[in-house]
Amino acid sequence: MKRRDFVFSSAVTAAAALIPSSLRGGEPQKTPLTGNALRFPPVLQPGQQLTLTTTNAEVWPGQLTEVIALNGSYPGPTIKVKRGAQFSVIFNNQHSEEATIHWHGLLVPELMDGQPKDAVLPGASYTYTFMVTQRAGTYFYHSHAHHITGKHVYKGFAGFFIIEDDAELQLGLPAGEFDVPLVIQDRRSANIPQFTYQPAMMDNMLGYMGDTALVNGTPDAYLEIHKTLYRFRLLNGSNARIYNIAFSDNTPFTIIGTDSGLKDETVQASSVYLAPGERLEILADFSNHQQGTSVNLLSLPFTAPGLQGDSITLMRFDITGTQSSGGVIPQLLPAITYYNYADKLRTREFVLSQGTMATGMHRINDKVYDMNRIDEVVQINELEEWKFVNTTNLYHPMHIHGVMFQVYSRGGNTTLDPKDKGWKDTVLLFPNETVGVLTKFTDHAGIFLMHCHILEHEDMGMMINFRIEGEPTTSTDDEGRINGFAQEQNYPNPFNPSTVIGYTVGRRAMVELELYDIQGSLIARPVSRVHEPGRYSIRVDFTGQGLPSGMYIYRMKASAEGKTLFVKSGKMEYIK
Ligand code: C2O
Ligand code: CU
Ligand code: CU
């Protein structure tokens, strides 16, 4: 018996003993042969571009739905990247409206963040390029166009961005076909097969909701599964609907991850809320289910205005096979360092309120979003409490760009539900609830956004700009830096005639930055001197050098006492 098999079978026995028999499912359900096999968006290949067009997709079999989609795919292509890698993609906007790609949850420089102010006009292209420094986890991307984010996302413009790293792969979690990303969205059955987006007054108030669920763009989705352990990466890609995730037979599951990767402890649950913009990773064990039966993934009802809170079936799992995933429920997850509340330098309060059409239906501190106004200025590396005070009877999932935060208090209670622990970028506020989170912006200075992720609320102005000031210098493992050294992607890229390369020096060291052509011949050494710790940048100018268009490599090397501390290469593109 292989070791992994052994660990796996003992884990199953232990889990079974913990489940009360009342929860083990009553009458086995017969497998109904209805619905559509769960779809999986294509994986974006290296070098492939992302092109936005209005096109038709076959969402309901035999019928065409008009979508606003990347590479003709609804949902958008899945992006898979290794932590530490440089990600680059050319975005071509061939749609009739301005658009951006926002990388939700990723810590990227301001001009890579896809904010409404940095819209790519119809017919134009833009290269998004950044270092993937995040923890491994389930992230996503979507349009962030001014006032029309809701429409773009509803019509199909969103997709997965999955980050993997070796540390996570070593935990022995279910992998391959047993690691299943599921993006949950809702649409209006009255409009089938169209994704009609015409919010009425009530929709602007409550958010645009549908009454039927699509998972990975599949209506009435089913997935044939084995009697084994699965990892589901759940993403709520809906405009406004909050799901109270559960299995129809009450199968308990294990929550292992939040917005920004793995939690530090597993949490047993039989239901959990998932608001727009949030992600949850769960392990579900089907080894005690009978072959030939089915179980539904659904949203349990909860009290809320309008369609919000209605019970809805999301998809069906048909247990048809007996193969083992070989995956295990990890006994120990990597530690998370929790911020100490006493270390916070200040508290900022954000009062969420509801006005009229004239005063702003959804407001933060009595204001509606103004692209040209900076609402808050924060200093890099300073720990702050951001306190969201919901004075409305509505739900508001609040999202902050440029940071991973930690929930500190909910409803005045600092003893958190374990579900609230871990790294987050979006936190759900229940009606009239106050939630405090601890934030520290460490990676990039510049202008970033905070907003409600109910997209109609955001489009109507429930959003602010804040500016992060200072120089990013610290190093922590959670940001993926080595010894506090970092070399950033050059900007702009592609460039002509000059571009800037930023880099961080973690300790006193000799720093050399060299420039090579694609054949590997050295063409220049723009930096060669001893540096004190800090963040630096160098402008590289090709004017008058007679160099051809194309890719160039830059390489930073730092050394001290004859030891190499850091080496890193990046690619840049010169266009004559
Ligand atoms: Cu996913 Cu600013 O949003
Ligand atoms: Cu975001
Ligand atoms: Cu809201």
Coordinates of C-alpha atoms and ligand atoms in Angstrom, one line a residue:
M1 CA 0.0 0.0 0.0
K2 CA 1.4 3.4 -1.0
R3 CA 1.7 5.8 1.9
R4 CA -0.8 8.3 0.4
D5 CA -3.4 5.5 0.0
F6 CA -2.9 4.6 3.7
V7 CA -3.3 8.2 4.9
F8 CA -6.3 8.6 2.7
S9 CA -8.2 5.6 4.0
S10 CA -7.6 6.4 7.6
A11 CA -8.8 9.9 7.1
V12 CA -12.1 8.6 5.6
T13 CA -12.7 6.4 8.6
A14 CA -12.2 9.2 11.0
A15 CA -14.5 11.5 9.0
A16 CA -17.2 8.9 8.8
A17 CA -17.2 8.4 12.6
L18 CA -17.6 12.1 13.1
I19 CA -20.7 12.5 11.0
P20 CA -23.9 11.9 13.0
S21 CA -26.1 9.3 11.2
S22 CA -28.9 11.8 10.8
L23 CA -26.7 13.8 8.5
R24 CA -25.6 10.9 6.3
G25 CA -28.4 11.4 3.8
G26 CA -31.8 9.7 3.9
E27 CA -33.3 8.0 1.0
P28 CA -30.7 7.7 -1.8
Q29 CA -31.8 9.8 -4.7
K30 CA -31.9 8.1 -8.2
T31 CA -29.6 9.6 -10.7
P32 CA -31.8 11.6 -13.1
L33 CA -30.3 11.7 -16.6
T34 CA -31.2 15.3 -17.1
G35 CA -29.3 18.6 -17.4
N36 CA -26.0 19.6 -19.0
A37 CA -22.6 18.3 -18.2
L38 CA -20.6 20.9 -16.3
R39 CA -18.4 22.9 -18.6
F40 CA -14.9 24.1 -18.0
P41 CA -13.6 27.3 -19.7
P42 CA -10.5 26.8 -21.8
V43 CA -7.1 27.5 -20.1
L44 CA -5.3 30.5 -21.4
Q45 CA -2.1 29.4 -23.1
P46 CA 1.2 31.2 -22.8
G47 CA 1.4 33.9 -25.5
Q48 CA -2.3 34.0 -26.1
Q49 CA -4.0 37.4 -26.0
L50 CA -7.4 38.3 -24.5
T51 CA -9.7 39.8 -27.0
L52 CA -13.0 41.3 -26.0
T53 CA -15.9 41.1 -28.4
T54 CA -19.7 40.9 -28.5
T55 CA -20.5 37.5 -29.8
N56 CA -22.8 34.6 -29.5
A57 CA -22.3 31.6 -27.2
E58 CA -24.3 28.4 -26.8
V59 CA -25.3 28.6 -23.1
W60 CA -28.6 26.7 -23.4
P61 CA -28.2 23.8 -25.8
G62 CA -29.3 24.7 -29.3
Q63 CA -29.8 28.4 -28.5
L64 CA -27.6 31.4 -28.9
T65 CA -26.9 34.0 -26.2
E66 CA -25.4 37.3 -26.9
V67 CA -22.4 37.7 -24.6
I68 CA -19.6 40.3 -24.1
A69 CA -16.7 37.8 -23.8
L70 CA -13.0 37.4 -23.9
N71 CA -11.8 35.1 -26.8
G72 CA -15.5 34.2 -27.4
S73 CA -15.6 32.2 -24.2
Y74 CA -18.2 32.5 -21.4
P75 CA -17.0 32.3 -18.7
G76 CA -13.7 33.8 -19.8
P77 CA -10.6 31.6 -20.2
T78 CA -9.2 30.2 -17.0
I79 CA -5.7 31.6 -16.2
K80 CA -3.3 29.4 -14.3
V81 CA -0.1 30.8 -13.0
K82 CA 2.7 29.7 -10.6
R83 CA 3.4 32.0 -7.8
G84 CA 6.6 34.1 -8.4
A85 CA 6.0 34.1 -12.2
Q86 CA 5.7 37.1 -14.4
F87 CA 2.3 37.3 -16.0
S88 CA 1.7 39.2 -19.2
V89 CA -1.2 39.4 -21.5
I90 CA -2.3 41.7 -24.3
F91 CA -5.9 42.9 -23.9
N92 CA -7.6 43.9 -27.2
N93 CA -10.8 45.8 -26.7
Q94 CA -12.8 45.0 -29.8
H95 CA -16.1 45.7 -28.0
S96 CA -18.0 48.9 -28.6
E97 CA -17.6 50.2 -25.1
E98 CA -14.5 51.1 -23.0
A99 CA -13.4 48.3 -20.7
T100 CA -10.6 47.2 -18.4
I101 CA -9.5 43.9 -16.9
H102 CA -9.3 44.0 -13.1
W103 CA -7.4 41.2 -11.4
H104 CA -9.5 40.7 -8.3
G105 CA -7.4 39.9 -5.2
L106 CA -4.1 40.3 -6.9
L107 CA -1.5 42.8 -5.6
V108 CA -0.4 44.6 -8.7
P109 CA 0.8 48.1 -9.5
E110 CA -1.9 50.8 -9.9
L111 CA -1.7 50.9 -13.7
M112 CA -2.1 47.1 -13.9
D113 CA -5.1 47.1 -11.7
G114 CA -7.7 47.7 -14.4
Q115 CA -9.4 50.6 -12.7
P116 CA -12.2 52.6 -14.4
K117 CA -9.9 55.6 -14.8
D118 CA -7.5 53.5 -16.8
A119 CA -10.1 52.3 -19.3
V120 CA -9.0 50.8 -22.6
L121 CA -11.0 52.5 -25.3
P122 CA -12.9 50.6 -28.1
G123 CA -10.3 49.5 -30.7
A124 CA -7.4 49.9 -28.4
S125 CA -5.0 47.4 -26.7
Y126 CA -3.2 47.3 -23.4
T127 CA -0.6 45.0 -22.0
Y128 CA -1.2 43.9 -18.5
T129 CA 2.0 42.6 -16.9
F130 CA 2.9 42.0 -13.3
M131 CA 4.7 39.7 -10.9
V132 CA 2.4 37.2 -9.3
T133 CA 3.4 37.6 -5.7
Q134 CA 0.2 36.3 -4.0
R135 CA -0.3 33.2 -2.0
A136 CA -1.6 30.3 -4.0
G137 CA -5.4 30.4 -4.3
T138 CA -8.4 31.1 -6.3
Y139 CA -8.7 34.6 -7.8
F140 CA -10.6 36.0 -10.7
Y141 CA -10.7 38.8 -13.2
H142 CA -13.5 40.9 -14.5
S143 CA -14.4 44.2 -16.3
H144 CA -14.2 47.3 -14.1
A145 CA -15.5 49.8 -16.7
H146 CA -17.0 53.0 -15.3
H147 CA -20.8 52.6 -14.6
I148 CA -21.0 49.5 -16.8
T149 CA -19.2 46.9 -14.7
G150 CA -22.5 45.2 -13.8
K151 CA -23.5 44.9 -17.5
H152 CA -20.2 43.6 -18.6
V153 CA -20.0 40.9 -15.9
Y154 CA -23.6 39.9 -16.3
K155 CA -23.0 39.4 -20.1
G156 CA -20.0 37.2 -19.5
F157 CA -16.9 39.2 -18.9
A158 CA -15.2 37.3 -15.9
G159 CA -13.0 34.3 -15.4
F160 CA -10.8 32.4 -13.0
F161 CA -7.2 33.3 -12.2
I162 CA -5.7 30.4 -10.3
I163 CA -2.3 30.7 -8.5
E164 CA -0.4 27.5 -7.6
D165 CA 2.7 27.0 -5.7
D166 CA 4.9 24.1 -4.6
A167 CA 4.1 24.4 -0.9
E168 CA 0.4 23.9 -1.6
L169 CA 1.0 21.0 -4.0
Q170 CA 2.9 19.2 -1.2
L171 CA -0.2 19.2 1.1
G172 CA -1.7 16.3 -0.9
L173 CA -5.0 18.0 -1.6
P174 CA -7.2 16.5 -4.3
A175 CA -5.7 17.4 -7.6
G176 CA -6.4 17.1 -11.3
E177 CA -10.0 16.1 -12.1
F178 CA -10.7 16.1 -8.3
D179 CA -9.8 19.8 -8.0
V180 CA -12.8 21.6 -9.5
P181 CA -13.3 25.3 -9.9
L182 CA -16.9 26.4 -9.8
V183 CA -18.0 29.9 -10.7
I184 CA -21.6 30.5 -9.6
Q185 CA -23.8 33.0 -11.3
D186 CA -27.5 33.7 -11.6
R187 CA -29.6 34.7 -14.6
R188 CA -33.2 35.5 -15.3
S189 CA -35.2 32.5 -16.6
A190 CA -37.8 34.9 -18.2
N191 CA -35.1 36.1 -20.6
I192 CA -33.7 32.7 -21.7
P193 CA -31.6 32.5 -23.9
Q194 CA -30.6 36.1 -23.5
F195 CA -28.6 37.7 -20.7
T196 CA -30.8 40.8 -20.8
Y197 CA -29.4 43.4 -18.5
Q198 CA -31.9 46.2 -17.8
P199 CA -31.9 47.0 -14.2
A200 CA -35.1 48.7 -12.9
M201 CA -35.2 50.9 -9.9
M202 CA -35.6 47.9 -7.6
D203 CA -32.6 46.2 -9.2
N204 CA -30.5 49.2 -8.6
M205 CA -31.6 49.2 -5.0
L206 CA -31.2 45.4 -4.3
G207 CA -28.8 44.4 -7.0
Y208 CA -29.6 42.6 -10.3
M209 CA -30.6 39.1 -9.4
G210 CA -31.8 36.1 -11.4
D211 CA -33.8 33.1 -10.4
T212 CA -31.8 30.4 -12.1
A213 CA -28.2 29.4 -11.5
L214 CA -25.4 28.8 -14.0
V215 CA -22.2 27.1 -12.8
N216 CA -19.2 27.6 -15.1
G217 CA -21.7 29.0 -17.5
T218 CA -23.7 25.8 -17.5
P219 CA -27.4 25.8 -16.8
D220 CA -28.8 22.7 -15.0
A221 CA -25.3 21.6 -14.6
Y222 CA -24.3 18.2 -13.4
L223 CA -20.9 16.6 -12.8
E224 CA -20.2 12.9 -12.6
I225 CA -18.0 12.2 -9.6
H226 CA -16.3 9.4 -7.8
K227 CA -16.9 8.1 -4.2
T228 CA -14.0 10.2 -3.0
L229 CA -12.7 13.5 -1.7
Y230 CA -13.0 16.6 -3.9
R231 CA -11.6 20.1 -3.7
F232 CA -14.1 22.7 -4.9
R233 CA -12.9 26.2 -5.6
L234 CA -16.1 28.2 -5.2
L235 CA -16.3 31.7 -6.7
N236 CA -19.4 33.9 -6.5
G237 CA -19.3 35.6 -9.9
S238 CA -22.8 36.9 -9.6
N239 CA -23.7 40.6 -9.8
A240 CA -25.6 40.7 -6.5
R241 CA -26.8 37.3 -5.3
I242 CA -25.4 35.9 -2.0
Y243 CA -25.4 32.1 -1.7
N244 CA -25.8 30.2 1.5
I245 CA -23.9 27.2 0.2
A246 CA -24.9 23.7 1.3
F247 CA -25.4 20.2 0.0
S248 CA -29.0 18.9 -0.4
D249 CA -28.4 15.9 1.9
N250 CA -26.5 18.0 4.5
T251 CA -23.1 16.5 3.6
P252 CA -20.7 18.3 5.9
F253 CA -17.7 19.8 4.2
T254 CA -14.3 21.2 5.2
I255 CA -13.5 24.8 4.5
I256 CA -9.8 25.0 3.7
G257 CA -9.4 28.4 1.9
T258 CA -10.8 31.9 1.7
D259 CA -10.3 34.7 -0.8
S260 CA -6.5 34.7 -0.7
G261 CA -5.6 31.0 -0.4
L262 CA -5.5 28.5 2.4
K263 CA -6.7 29.1 5.9
D264 CA -4.5 28.2 8.8
E265 CA -7.1 25.7 10.1
T266 CA -9.7 23.6 8.6
V267 CA -13.3 24.4 9.5
Q268 CA -16.2 21.9 9.4
A269 CA -19.4 23.3 8.1
S270 CA -22.7 22.3 6.6
S271 CA -23.5 25.7 5.2
V272 CA -21.5 28.9 4.5
Y273 CA -22.3 32.3 3.0
L274 CA -20.6 33.3 -0.3
A275 CA -21.1 36.9 -1.4
P276 CA -20.3 38.4 -4.8
G277 CA -16.5 38.7 -5.2
E278 CA -15.7 36.1 -2.5
R279 CA -14.0 32.8 -2.9
L280 CA -14.1 29.7 -0.7
E281 CA -12.3 26.4 -1.1
I282 CA -14.0 23.4 0.4
L283 CA -13.2 19.7 0.6
A284 CA -16.2 17.4 0.2
D285 CA -16.0 13.7 0.8
F286 CA -18.4 11.5 -1.2
S287 CA -16.9 8.2 -0.2
N288 CA -20.0 7.3 2.0
H289 CA -22.4 8.1 -0.8
Q290 CA -23.9 5.3 -2.8
Q291 CA -23.0 4.8 -6.3
G292 CA -26.0 5.8 -8.6
T293 CA -27.2 8.5 -6.2
S294 CA -27.1 12.3 -6.6
V295 CA -26.6 15.2 -4.4
N296 CA -27.3 18.9 -5.2
L297 CA -25.2 21.9 -4.4
L298 CA -27.7 24.6 -3.4
S299 CA -28.2 27.9 -1.7
L300 CA -30.3 27.6 1.5
P301 CA -32.9 30.3 2.1
F302 CA -32.2 33.3 4.3
T303 CA -34.1 36.4 5.3
A304 CA -33.5 39.3 2.9
P305 CA -35.4 41.7 0.8
G306 CA -36.6 40.8 -2.8
L307 CA -35.1 37.8 -4.5
Q308 CA -32.1 37.9 -2.3
G309 CA -32.1 35.0 0.1
D310 CA -34.4 32.8 -2.0
S311 CA -33.4 29.1 -2.1
I312 CA -31.8 28.1 -5.4
T313 CA -30.4 24.9 -6.8
L314 CA -26.9 25.4 -8.1
M315 CA -25.9 22.1 -9.7
R316 CA -26.0 18.4 -9.2
F317 CA -23.3 15.8 -8.5
D318 CA -24.0 12.3 -9.8
I319 CA -21.9 9.7 -7.9
T320 CA -21.0 7.3 -10.7
G321 CA -17.5 6.1 -10.1
T322 CA -15.3 4.6 -7.4
Q323 CA -11.9 5.9 -8.2
S324 CA -10.0 7.5 -5.3
S325 CA -8.7 11.0 -5.7
G326 CA -5.8 10.1 -3.4
G327 CA -6.2 13.5 -1.8
V328 CA -6.3 14.0 1.9
I329 CA -7.8 16.5 4.4
P330 CA -4.7 18.2 5.7
Q331 CA -4.2 17.8 9.4
L332 CA -2.0 20.9 9.5
L333 CA -2.2 24.0 7.3
P334 CA 0.6 26.6 7.0
A335 CA 0.4 29.2 9.7
I336 CA -1.0 32.7 9.2
T337 CA 0.5 35.5 11.2
Y338 CA -2.5 37.5 12.6
Y339 CA -2.1 41.2 13.0
N340 CA -2.1 42.5 16.5
Y341 CA -5.0 45.0 17.0
A342 CA -2.9 47.0 19.5
D343 CA -0.4 47.7 16.7
K344 CA -2.9 49.6 14.5
L345 CA -2.1 53.3 14.0
R346 CA -5.6 54.5 13.4
T347 CA -9.2 53.5 12.6
R348 CA -11.0 54.8 9.5
E349 CA -14.7 54.6 9.6
F350 CA -16.8 54.0 6.4
V351 CA -20.5 54.6 6.9
L352 CA -22.6 52.8 4.3
S353 CA -25.9 54.6 3.8
Q354 CA -28.8 54.7 1.5
G355 CA -30.0 57.9 -0.1
T356 CA -32.5 58.8 -2.8
M357 CA -31.8 58.8 -6.6
A358 CA -30.7 62.4 -6.2
T359 CA -28.5 62.1 -3.2
G360 CA -27.0 58.8 -4.2
M361 CA -28.8 55.6 -3.6
H362 CA -25.7 53.8 -2.2
R363 CA -23.1 56.0 -0.5
I364 CA -19.9 55.7 1.5
N365 CA -19.5 58.5 4.1
D366 CA -22.4 60.3 2.3
K367 CA -20.6 60.5 -1.0
V368 CA -20.9 58.8 -4.3
Y369 CA -17.9 57.8 -6.3
D370 CA -16.0 60.5 -8.2
M371 CA -13.1 59.3 -10.3
N372 CA -11.2 62.5 -9.9
R373 CA -11.5 62.7 -6.1
I374 CA -9.1 61.0 -3.7
D375 CA -11.1 60.1 -0.6
E376 CA -8.4 58.7 1.7
V377 CA -4.7 58.8 1.9
V378 CA -2.9 55.9 3.6
Q379 CA 0.8 55.2 4.3
I380 CA 2.4 52.1 3.1
N381 CA 3.2 49.5 5.7
E382 CA 1.0 51.2 8.4
L383 CA -1.5 48.9 10.1
E384 CA -5.0 50.3 10.1
E385 CA -8.5 49.3 11.1
W386 CA -11.1 49.9 8.4
K387 CA -14.5 49.8 10.1
F388 CA -17.5 49.4 7.8
V389 CA -20.7 50.6 9.4
N390 CA -23.7 49.4 7.5
T391 CA -26.7 51.6 8.3
T392 CA -28.9 50.0 5.6
N393 CA -31.2 47.1 5.5
L394 CA -29.2 45.7 2.6
Y395 CA -26.3 43.4 2.2
H396 CA -23.0 44.9 1.2
P397 CA -19.9 42.7 0.4
M398 CA -17.1 45.3 0.8
H399 CA -13.9 44.8 -1.3
I400 CA -10.5 46.5 -1.1
H401 CA -8.0 46.6 -3.9
G402 CA -4.3 46.4 -3.4
V403 CA -4.4 44.4 -0.1
M404 CA -5.2 41.2 1.6
F405 CA -6.9 42.0 4.9
Q406 CA -8.0 40.2 8.1
V407 CA -11.4 40.4 9.7
Y408 CA -11.1 41.7 13.2
S409 CA -14.6 42.2 14.5
R410 CA -18.1 41.4 13.4
G411 CA -21.1 43.1 15.1
G412 CA -18.7 44.3 17.9
N413 CA -17.7 40.8 18.6
T414 CA -13.9 40.1 18.3
T415 CA -14.3 36.4 18.9
L416 CA -14.7 35.5 15.3
D417 CA -16.5 32.7 13.7
P418 CA -13.7 30.5 12.3
K419 CA -15.2 31.1 8.9
D420 CA -14.2 34.7 9.1
K421 CA -10.5 33.9 9.7
G422 CA -7.8 33.8 7.0
W423 CA -6.8 36.3 4.3
K424 CA -9.6 38.2 2.7
D425 CA -10.2 40.8 0.1
T426 CA -14.0 41.0 0.3
V427 CA -16.1 40.8 3.4
L428 CA -19.9 40.5 3.6
L429 CA -21.8 42.9 5.8
F430 CA -25.2 41.8 6.9
P431 CA -27.9 44.5 7.2
N432 CA -27.1 47.1 9.9
E433 CA -23.9 45.3 10.8
T434 CA -20.5 46.8 11.6
V435 CA -17.4 44.9 10.6
G436 CA -13.8 45.9 11.3
V437 CA -10.9 44.6 9.2
L438 CA -7.2 45.1 9.7
T439 CA -5.3 46.3 6.6
K440 CA -1.7 46.9 5.8
F441 CA -0.8 48.0 2.3
T442 CA 2.6 46.7 1.6
D443 CA 3.2 46.1 -2.0
H444 CA 2.4 49.1 -4.2
A445 CA 1.9 52.8 -3.8
G446 CA -0.7 54.6 -5.9
I447 CA -4.4 55.0 -6.3
F448 CA -6.6 52.0 -5.5
L449 CA -10.3 51.4 -5.0
M450 CA -12.6 50.2 -2.2
H451 CA -16.2 49.4 -3.1
C452 CA -19.3 47.2 -2.6
H453 CA -19.1 44.2 -4.8
I454 CA -22.8 44.2 -5.5
L455 CA -22.1 45.5 -9.0
E456 CA -25.2 47.7 -9.2
H457 CA -24.2 49.4 -5.9
E458 CA -20.6 49.9 -7.3
D459 CA -21.9 51.2 -10.6
M460 CA -24.2 53.6 -8.8
G461 CA -21.3 55.0 -6.8
M462 CA -20.7 52.9 -3.7
M463 CA -16.9 53.2 -4.2
I464 CA -14.0 55.4 -3.2
N465 CA -10.5 56.1 -4.4
F466 CA -7.7 56.0 -1.9
R467 CA -4.1 56.8 -2.4
I468 CA -1.3 54.7 -0.9
E469 CA 1.8 56.8 -0.2
G470 CA 5.4 55.7 0.5
E471 CA 7.8 53.2 -0.7
P472 CA 7.3 49.5 -0.4
T473 CA 10.3 48.1 1.4
T474 CA 9.5 45.3 3.8
S475 CA 9.8 41.7 3.0
T476 CA 7.5 39.0 4.3
D477 CA 6.9 35.5 2.9
D478 CA 3.3 36.3 2.3
E479 CA 4.3 38.7 -0.4
G480 CA 6.7 36.2 -2.0
R481 CA 9.8 38.2 -1.7
I482 CA 13.3 36.7 -1.2
N483 CA 15.5 38.3 1.5
G484 CA 13.5 41.5 0.9
F485 CA 14.9 41.8 -2.6
A486 CA 12.6 42.3 -5.6
Q487 CA 12.7 43.3 -9.2
E488 CA 9.6 44.6 -10.7
Q489 CA 8.3 44.4 -14.2
N490 CA 9.4 47.4 -16.3
Y491 CA 6.8 50.0 -17.0
P492 CA 5.6 51.0 -19.5
N493 CA 5.8 47.7 -21.5
P494 CA 6.0 47.5 -24.4
F495 CA 8.0 50.8 -24.6
N496 CA 9.4 53.4 -26.8
P497 CA 11.8 55.0 -26.3
S498 CA 12.3 54.5 -22.6
T499 CA 11.0 52.4 -19.7
V500 CA 11.5 52.2 -15.9
I501 CA 12.6 49.2 -13.9
G502 CA 11.8 49.3 -10.2
Y503 CA 13.7 47.2 -7.7
T504 CA 13.9 46.7 -4.0
V505 CA 17.1 46.1 -2.0
G506 CA 16.6 44.2 1.2
R507 CA 20.0 44.8 2.8
R508 CA 23.2 46.6 2.0
A509 CA 24.5 44.9 -1.2
M510 CA 26.2 45.3 -4.5
V511 CA 23.5 45.5 -7.2
E512 CA 24.1 44.9 -10.8
L513 CA 21.4 45.3 -13.4
E514 CA 22.2 44.1 -16.9
L515 CA 20.5 44.3 -20.2
Y516 CA 20.7 41.5 -22.7
D517 CA 19.2 41.0 -26.2
I518 CA 17.2 37.8 -26.8
Q519 CA 20.3 36.0 -28.1
G520 CA 21.9 36.5 -24.7
S521 CA 24.5 39.1 -25.6
L522 CA 25.1 41.8 -23.0
I523 CA 24.2 45.2 -24.3
A524 CA 24.4 47.4 -21.3
R525 CA 24.9 47.5 -17.5
P526 CA 22.7 50.4 -16.3
V527 CA 23.3 49.7 -12.6
S528 CA 26.5 48.6 -10.9
R529 CA 27.1 50.0 -7.4
V530 CA 26.6 49.3 -3.7
H531 CA 23.1 50.1 -2.5
E532 CA 21.7 50.8 1.0
P533 CA 18.3 49.0 1.7
G534 CA 15.4 50.7 -0.1
R535 CA 13.4 50.9 -3.2
Y536 CA 15.0 52.2 -6.4
S537 CA 14.2 52.6 -10.0
I538 CA 16.2 53.1 -13.1
R539 CA 15.1 54.5 -16.5
V540 CA 16.5 52.7 -19.5
D541 CA 16.5 54.8 -22.7
F542 CA 16.9 53.2 -26.2
T543 CA 17.0 56.6 -27.9
G544 CA 19.8 56.7 -30.5
Q545 CA 21.0 53.2 -29.7
G546 CA 20.1 51.7 -33.0
L547 CA 18.5 48.6 -31.4
P548 CA 15.9 46.6 -33.3
S549 CA 12.3 46.1 -32.0
G550 CA 11.8 43.0 -30.0
M551 CA 12.2 41.3 -26.6
Y552 CA 15.1 42.2 -24.3
I553 CA 16.0 40.6 -21.0
Y554 CA 17.0 42.5 -17.9
R555 CA 18.6 40.8 -15.0
M556 CA 19.2 42.0 -11.5
K557 CA 21.8 40.5 -9.3
A558 CA 22.5 41.4 -5.7
S559 CA 25.5 40.2 -3.7
A560 CA 27.4 40.8 -0.5
E561 CA 30.5 39.3 1.1
G562 CA 31.0 37.3 -2.1
K563 CA 27.6 35.6 -1.8
T564 CA 24.8 36.0 -4.3
L565 CA 21.7 37.0 -2.4
F566 CA 19.3 37.5 -5.3
V567 CA 19.1 37.0 -9.1
K568 CA 16.1 37.7 -11.2
S569 CA 15.3 38.2 -14.9
G570 CA 12.5 40.0 -16.6
K571 CA 11.5 40.5 -20.2
M572 CA 10.6 43.8 -21.8
E573 CA 9.5 44.6 -25.3
Y574 CA 10.8 47.5 -27.4
I575 CA 8.7 48.7 -30.2
K576 CA 10.3 51.1 -32.7
Ligands
C2O1 CU1 -13.7 42.5 -8.1 CU2 -12.9 46.4 -7.8 O1 -13.4 44.4 -8.0
CU2 CU -10.7 43.9 -6.9
CU3 CU -23.7 47.2 -1.6

